[in-house]
Amino acid sequence: MLVDSHAHLDMDDFDPDRPDIIKRAEAAGVERIVTIGIDVESSRKALEIALANEGIYAAVGIHPHNAASYGKHDIETIASIVSSSDKVVGWGEIGLDFNRNYAPRDEQVRLFESQLCLSHDLNLPIIIHDRDAHTEVLEILKRHPVGKRGGIIHCFSGDLELALTFIKMGFFISIPGTVTYKKAETVKTVAAQIPLERLLVETDAPFLAPVPMRGKRNEPAFVRYTATEIAHLRGIEPQALTEAASENAGRLFGIA
Ligand SMILES: [Zn+2]
Ligand SMILES: [Zn+2]
């Protein structure tokens, strides 16, 4: 049993063969996938895919890339998607992206903070995107402590010290396929040393395919390469790693 805690199954990249992708995930033992929205349209589509497939769940929210373009009522619309189905299991992805800077930083901060407040009201775990914005994300999360449902720092890219700080604040650390890349020493250290009960695995498909699929379109079935590498780094059996990571995701999202 494996859980891919973060994939974007709604994206156009999967239009030609989405049902095959889902079948391949099942065949690879990936029994649960959380598909993640990045705006109103993609959140809606994420829920549609979740409703049509047993074992697939949706998270909804507005990505920081869209902080300059979202509409006034978009957040309310997404909140109504949450209340329409119990297959919505998380709020996200939300956060800050100071790498691409598709939206001005102050607008990203405003959008992030308003969604954090709402996720508390809706009692959902949050999924945080933090790219080159570690200090700012940390500051904001100190001002808005995570609710009792907890949250995830997805596609974690900081160092071990930062990971342990987030864990103390109530977060899970989700390790992506980059951990299989030869030179990714920092993420390898994080994956090897954080407490097992706080570790999740993800693909972020269609992005960031792990070795040996690096450079190709990523898909949930490939999460097994990431899990195997983490098990190797920790010196444990792959099955022990996948069981623990799946149990963590099950507990956090309430999808065990
Ligand atoms: Zn992200
Ligand atoms: Zn993502």
CSV table of C-alpha atoms in Angstrom, one decimal, residues 4-239:
chain,number,residue,atom,x,y,z
A,4,ASP,CA,0.8,9.7,-3.2
A,5,SER,CA,0.1,12.7,-1.0
A,6,HIS,CA,0.4,15.3,-3.8
A,7,ALA,CA,-0.4,15.0,-7.5
A,8,HIS,CA,-2.1,17.2,-10.1
A,9,LEU,CA,-4.2,14.7,-11.9
A,10,ASP,CA,-6.4,17.5,-13.3
A,11,MET,CA,-3.6,19.0,-15.4
A,12,ASP,CA,-3.8,19.0,-19.2
A,13,ASP,CA,-0.7,16.7,-19.3
A,14,PHE,CA,-3.0,13.8,-18.3
A,15,ASP,CA,-5.8,14.6,-20.7
A,16,PRO,CA,-4.7,12.0,-23.3
A,17,ASP,CA,-4.6,9.0,-20.9
A,18,ARG,CA,-5.8,9.9,-17.4
A,19,PRO,CA,-7.7,6.5,-16.9
A,20,ASP,CA,-4.5,4.6,-17.8
A,21,ILE,CA,-2.5,6.7,-15.3
A,22,ILE,CA,-4.9,5.8,-12.6
A,23,LYS,CA,-4.9,2.1,-13.5
A,24,ARG,CA,-1.1,2.1,-13.5
A,25,ALA,CA,-1.0,3.7,-10.0
A,26,GLU,CA,-3.4,0.9,-8.7
A,27,ALA,CA,-1.2,-1.8,-10.4
A,28,ALA,CA,1.9,-0.3,-8.6
A,29,GLY,CA,0.1,-0.5,-5.2
A,30,VAL,CA,-0.7,3.2,-5.0
A,31,GLU,CA,-4.1,2.8,-3.3
A,32,ARG,CA,-4.6,6.4,-2.4
A,33,ILE,CA,-3.9,9.6,-4.3
A,34,VAL,CA,-4.6,13.2,-3.2
A,35,THR,CA,-5.0,15.3,-6.3
A,36,ILE,CA,-4.4,19.0,-5.6
A,37,GLY,CA,-6.1,22.1,-6.9
A,38,ILE,CA,-4.4,25.4,-7.8
A,39,ASP,CA,-7.4,27.6,-8.6
A,40,VAL,CA,-11.2,27.4,-8.8
A,41,GLU,CA,-11.2,25.4,-12.1
A,42,SER,CA,-8.6,23.0,-11.1
A,43,SER,CA,-10.1,22.5,-7.6
A,44,ARG,CA,-13.4,21.7,-9.2
A,45,LYS,CA,-11.8,19.3,-11.6
A,46,ALA,CA,-9.8,17.7,-8.8
A,47,LEU,CA,-13.1,16.9,-7.0
A,48,GLU,CA,-14.6,15.5,-10.1
A,49,ILE,CA,-11.7,13.1,-10.5
A,50,ALA,CA,-11.9,12.2,-6.9
A,51,LEU,CA,-15.7,11.5,-7.1
A,52,ALA,CA,-15.2,9.3,-10.1
A,53,ASN,CA,-12.4,7.1,-8.6
A,54,GLU,CA,-12.3,5.2,-5.4
A,55,GLY,CA,-9.1,5.9,-3.6
A,56,ILE,CA,-8.6,9.3,-5.1
A,57,TYR,CA,-9.3,12.4,-2.9
A,58,ALA,CA,-9.1,16.1,-3.6
A,59,ALA,CA,-7.5,19.1,-2.0
A,60,VAL,CA,-8.7,22.6,-3.0
A,61,GLY,CA,-7.1,26.0,-2.9
A,62,ILE,CA,-5.4,28.8,-4.8
A,63,HIS,CA,-1.7,28.5,-5.6
A,64,PRO,CA,0.6,31.5,-5.0
A,65,HIS,CA,1.3,31.6,-8.8
A,66,ASN,CA,-2.3,32.8,-9.1
A,67,ALA,CA,-2.2,35.4,-6.4
A,68,ALA,CA,-2.4,38.3,-9.0
A,69,SER,CA,-5.2,36.8,-11.0
A,70,TYR,CA,-7.8,35.2,-8.7
A,71,GLY,CA,-11.3,36.7,-8.6
A,72,LYS,CA,-12.9,38.4,-5.6
A,73,HIS,CA,-15.2,35.5,-4.9
A,74,ASP,CA,-12.9,32.6,-5.8
A,75,ILE,CA,-12.0,31.8,-2.2
A,76,GLU,CA,-15.7,31.6,-1.3
A,77,THR,CA,-16.4,29.4,-4.3
A,78,ILE,CA,-13.7,27.0,-3.3
A,79,ALA,CA,-15.1,26.9,0.3
A,80,SER,CA,-18.4,25.9,-1.3
A,81,ILE,CA,-16.6,23.1,-3.1
A,82,VAL,CA,-15.4,21.9,0.3
A,83,SER,CA,-18.8,21.7,1.8
A,84,SER,CA,-20.2,19.9,-1.3
A,85,SER,CA,-18.3,16.6,-0.7
A,86,ASP,CA,-16.4,14.7,2.0
A,87,LYS,CA,-13.9,13.7,-0.7
A,88,VAL,CA,-12.3,17.1,-0.2
A,89,VAL,CA,-9.7,16.3,2.4
A,90,GLY,CA,-7.4,19.2,2.5
A,91,TRP,CA,-6.9,22.9,1.7
A,92,GLY,CA,-4.1,23.6,-0.7
A,93,GLU,CA,-1.9,24.1,-2.2
A,94,ILE,CA,-1.3,27.5,-0.7
A,95,GLY,CA,1.8,29.4,0.2
A,96,LEU,CA,4.6,31.5,-1.3
A,97,ASP,CA,6.7,31.1,-4.4
A,98,PHE,CA,9.6,33.6,-4.5
A,99,ASN,CA,11.4,31.5,-7.2
A,100,ARG,CA,9.1,32.2,-10.1
A,101,ASN,CA,7.5,35.3,-8.7
A,102,TYR,CA,4.5,35.0,-11.0
A,103,ALA,CA,2.6,37.3,-8.6
A,104,PRO,CA,3.9,40.2,-6.5
A,105,ARG,CA,5.1,39.1,-3.0
A,106,ASP,CA,2.6,41.2,-1.0
A,107,GLU,CA,-0.3,39.7,-3.0
A,108,GLN,CA,1.0,36.2,-2.4
A,109,VAL,CA,1.2,36.9,1.3
A,110,ARG,CA,-2.3,38.3,1.4
A,111,LEU,CA,-3.8,35.3,-0.4
A,112,PHE,CA,-1.8,32.9,1.8
A,113,GLU,CA,-3.0,34.5,5.0
A,114,SER,CA,-6.7,34.7,4.0
A,115,GLN,CA,-6.7,31.0,3.0
A,116,LEU,CA,-4.9,30.0,6.3
A,117,CYS,CA,-7.7,31.6,8.3
A,118,LEU,CA,-10.4,29.9,6.2
A,119,SER,CA,-8.8,26.5,6.5
A,120,HIS,CA,-9.1,26.8,10.3
A,121,ASP,CA,-12.8,27.6,10.0
A,122,LEU,CA,-13.3,24.7,7.7
A,123,ASN,CA,-11.3,22.4,9.9
A,124,LEU,CA,-9.1,21.0,7.1
A,125,PRO,CA,-5.4,20.1,7.0
A,126,ILE,CA,-3.4,22.6,5.0
A,127,ILE,CA,-1.0,21.9,2.2
A,128,ILE,CA,1.8,24.4,1.9
A,129,HIS,CA,3.9,25.3,-1.1
A,130,ASP,CA,7.2,27.0,-0.1
A,131,ARG,CA,9.6,27.7,-2.8
A,132,ASP,CA,12.6,30.0,-1.9
A,133,ALA,CA,10.4,31.6,0.8
A,134,HIS,CA,11.4,29.6,3.9
A,135,THR,CA,11.8,32.6,6.2
A,136,GLU,CA,8.5,34.3,5.2
A,137,VAL,CA,6.5,31.1,5.3
A,138,LEU,CA,7.8,30.4,8.8
A,139,GLU,CA,7.0,33.9,10.0
A,140,ILE,CA,3.4,33.7,8.6
A,141,LEU,CA,2.8,30.2,10.1
A,142,LYS,CA,4.0,31.6,13.5
A,143,ARG,CA,1.4,34.3,13.2
A,144,HIS,CA,-1.3,31.7,12.1
A,145,PRO,CA,-0.5,28.5,14.0
A,146,VAL,CA,-1.7,25.4,12.2
A,147,GLY,CA,-5.2,24.1,13.3
A,148,LYS,CA,-5.7,20.8,15.1
A,149,ARG,CA,-6.0,19.0,11.7
A,150,GLY,CA,-2.3,19.8,11.1
A,151,GLY,CA,-0.7,20.3,7.7
A,152,ILE,CA,2.0,19.4,5.2
A,153,ILE,CA,5.0,21.2,3.9
A,154,HIS,CA,4.8,19.7,0.4
A,155,CYS,CA,7.8,19.1,-1.9
A,156,PHE,CA,10.0,20.0,1.0
A,157,SER,CA,13.2,21.9,-0.1
A,158,GLY,CA,14.7,23.2,3.1
A,159,ASP,CA,17.4,21.8,5.4
A,160,LEU,CA,17.0,19.4,8.3
A,161,GLU,CA,16.8,22.2,10.9
A,162,LEU,CA,13.9,23.8,9.0
A,163,ALA,CA,12.2,20.5,8.7
A,164,LEU,CA,12.4,19.9,12.5
A,165,THR,CA,11.1,23.4,13.1
A,166,PHE,CA,8.0,22.8,10.9
A,167,ILE,CA,7.5,19.4,12.6
A,168,LYS,CA,7.5,21.1,16.0
A,169,MET,CA,4.9,23.4,14.7
A,170,GLY,CA,2.6,20.5,13.9
A,171,PHE,CA,3.5,19.8,10.2
A,172,PHE,CA,4.3,16.7,8.2
A,173,ILE,CA,7.2,16.9,5.7
A,174,SER,CA,6.4,15.5,2.3
A,175,ILE,CA,9.4,14.3,0.3
A,176,PRO,CA,9.3,14.5,-3.6
A,177,GLY,CA,11.1,12.6,-6.3
A,178,THR,CA,14.1,15.0,-6.1
A,179,VAL,CA,15.4,12.8,-3.3
A,180,THR,CA,16.4,10.3,-6.0
A,181,TYR,CA,18.6,12.9,-7.7
A,182,LYS,CA,22.3,12.3,-7.2
A,183,LYS,CA,23.3,15.7,-6.0
A,184,ALA,CA,20.3,16.3,-3.8
A,185,GLU,CA,22.2,16.0,-0.6
A,186,THR,CA,20.1,18.3,1.6
A,187,VAL,CA,16.8,16.6,0.8
A,188,LYS,CA,18.5,13.2,1.2
A,189,THR,CA,19.6,14.2,4.7
A,190,VAL,CA,16.1,15.4,5.6
A,191,ALA,CA,14.5,12.2,4.3
A,192,ALA,CA,17.0,10.1,6.2
A,193,GLN,CA,16.7,11.9,9.5
A,194,ILE,CA,13.3,13.3,10.2
A,195,PRO,CA,11.1,11.2,12.5
A,196,LEU,CA,9.3,8.5,10.5
A,197,GLU,CA,5.9,9.4,12.0
A,198,ARG,CA,6.2,12.8,10.3
A,199,LEU,CA,7.2,11.7,6.8
A,200,LEU,CA,5.1,11.6,3.7
A,201,VAL,CA,5.9,10.8,0.1
A,202,GLU,CA,4.6,12.5,-3.0
A,203,THR,CA,5.1,12.8,-6.8
A,204,ASP,CA,3.9,16.4,-7.5
A,205,ALA,CA,3.0,14.7,-10.9
A,206,PRO,CA,3.3,15.7,-13.7
A,207,PHE,CA,6.4,17.5,-12.4
A,208,LEU,CA,9.7,16.3,-10.9
A,209,ALA,CA,9.8,12.6,-12.0
A,210,PRO,CA,12.2,10.5,-9.9
A,211,VAL,CA,15.1,8.6,-11.2
A,212,PRO,CA,14.9,6.4,-13.4
A,213,MET,CA,12.1,8.4,-14.9
A,214,ARG,CA,13.7,11.8,-14.5
A,215,GLY,CA,12.9,14.1,-17.3
A,216,LYS,CA,9.7,12.3,-18.3
A,217,ARG,CA,6.2,13.2,-17.3
A,218,ASN,CA,5.7,12.2,-13.7
A,219,GLU,CA,2.7,10.0,-12.5
A,220,PRO,CA,1.6,8.6,-9.2
A,221,ALA,CA,2.9,5.1,-10.0
A,222,PHE,CA,6.4,6.5,-9.8
A,223,VAL,CA,6.1,7.4,-6.1
A,224,ARG,CA,7.5,3.9,-5.4
A,225,TYR,CA,10.9,5.0,-6.7
A,226,THR,CA,10.9,7.8,-4.2
A,227,ALA,CA,9.8,5.5,-1.4
A,228,THR,CA,12.4,3.0,-2.2
A,229,GLU,CA,15.2,5.6,-2.2
A,230,ILE,CA,14.0,7.0,1.2
A,231,ALA,CA,13.9,3.5,2.7
A,232,HIS,CA,17.5,2.9,1.4
A,233,LEU,CA,18.7,6.2,2.9
A,234,ARG,CA,17.1,5.2,6.3
A,235,GLY,CA,18.4,1.7,6.1
A,236,ILE,CA,15.0,0.1,6.4
A,237,GLU,CA,12.9,-2.2,4.3
A,238,PRO,CA,10.9,-0.4,1.5
A,239,GLN,CA,7.7,-2.0,2.9
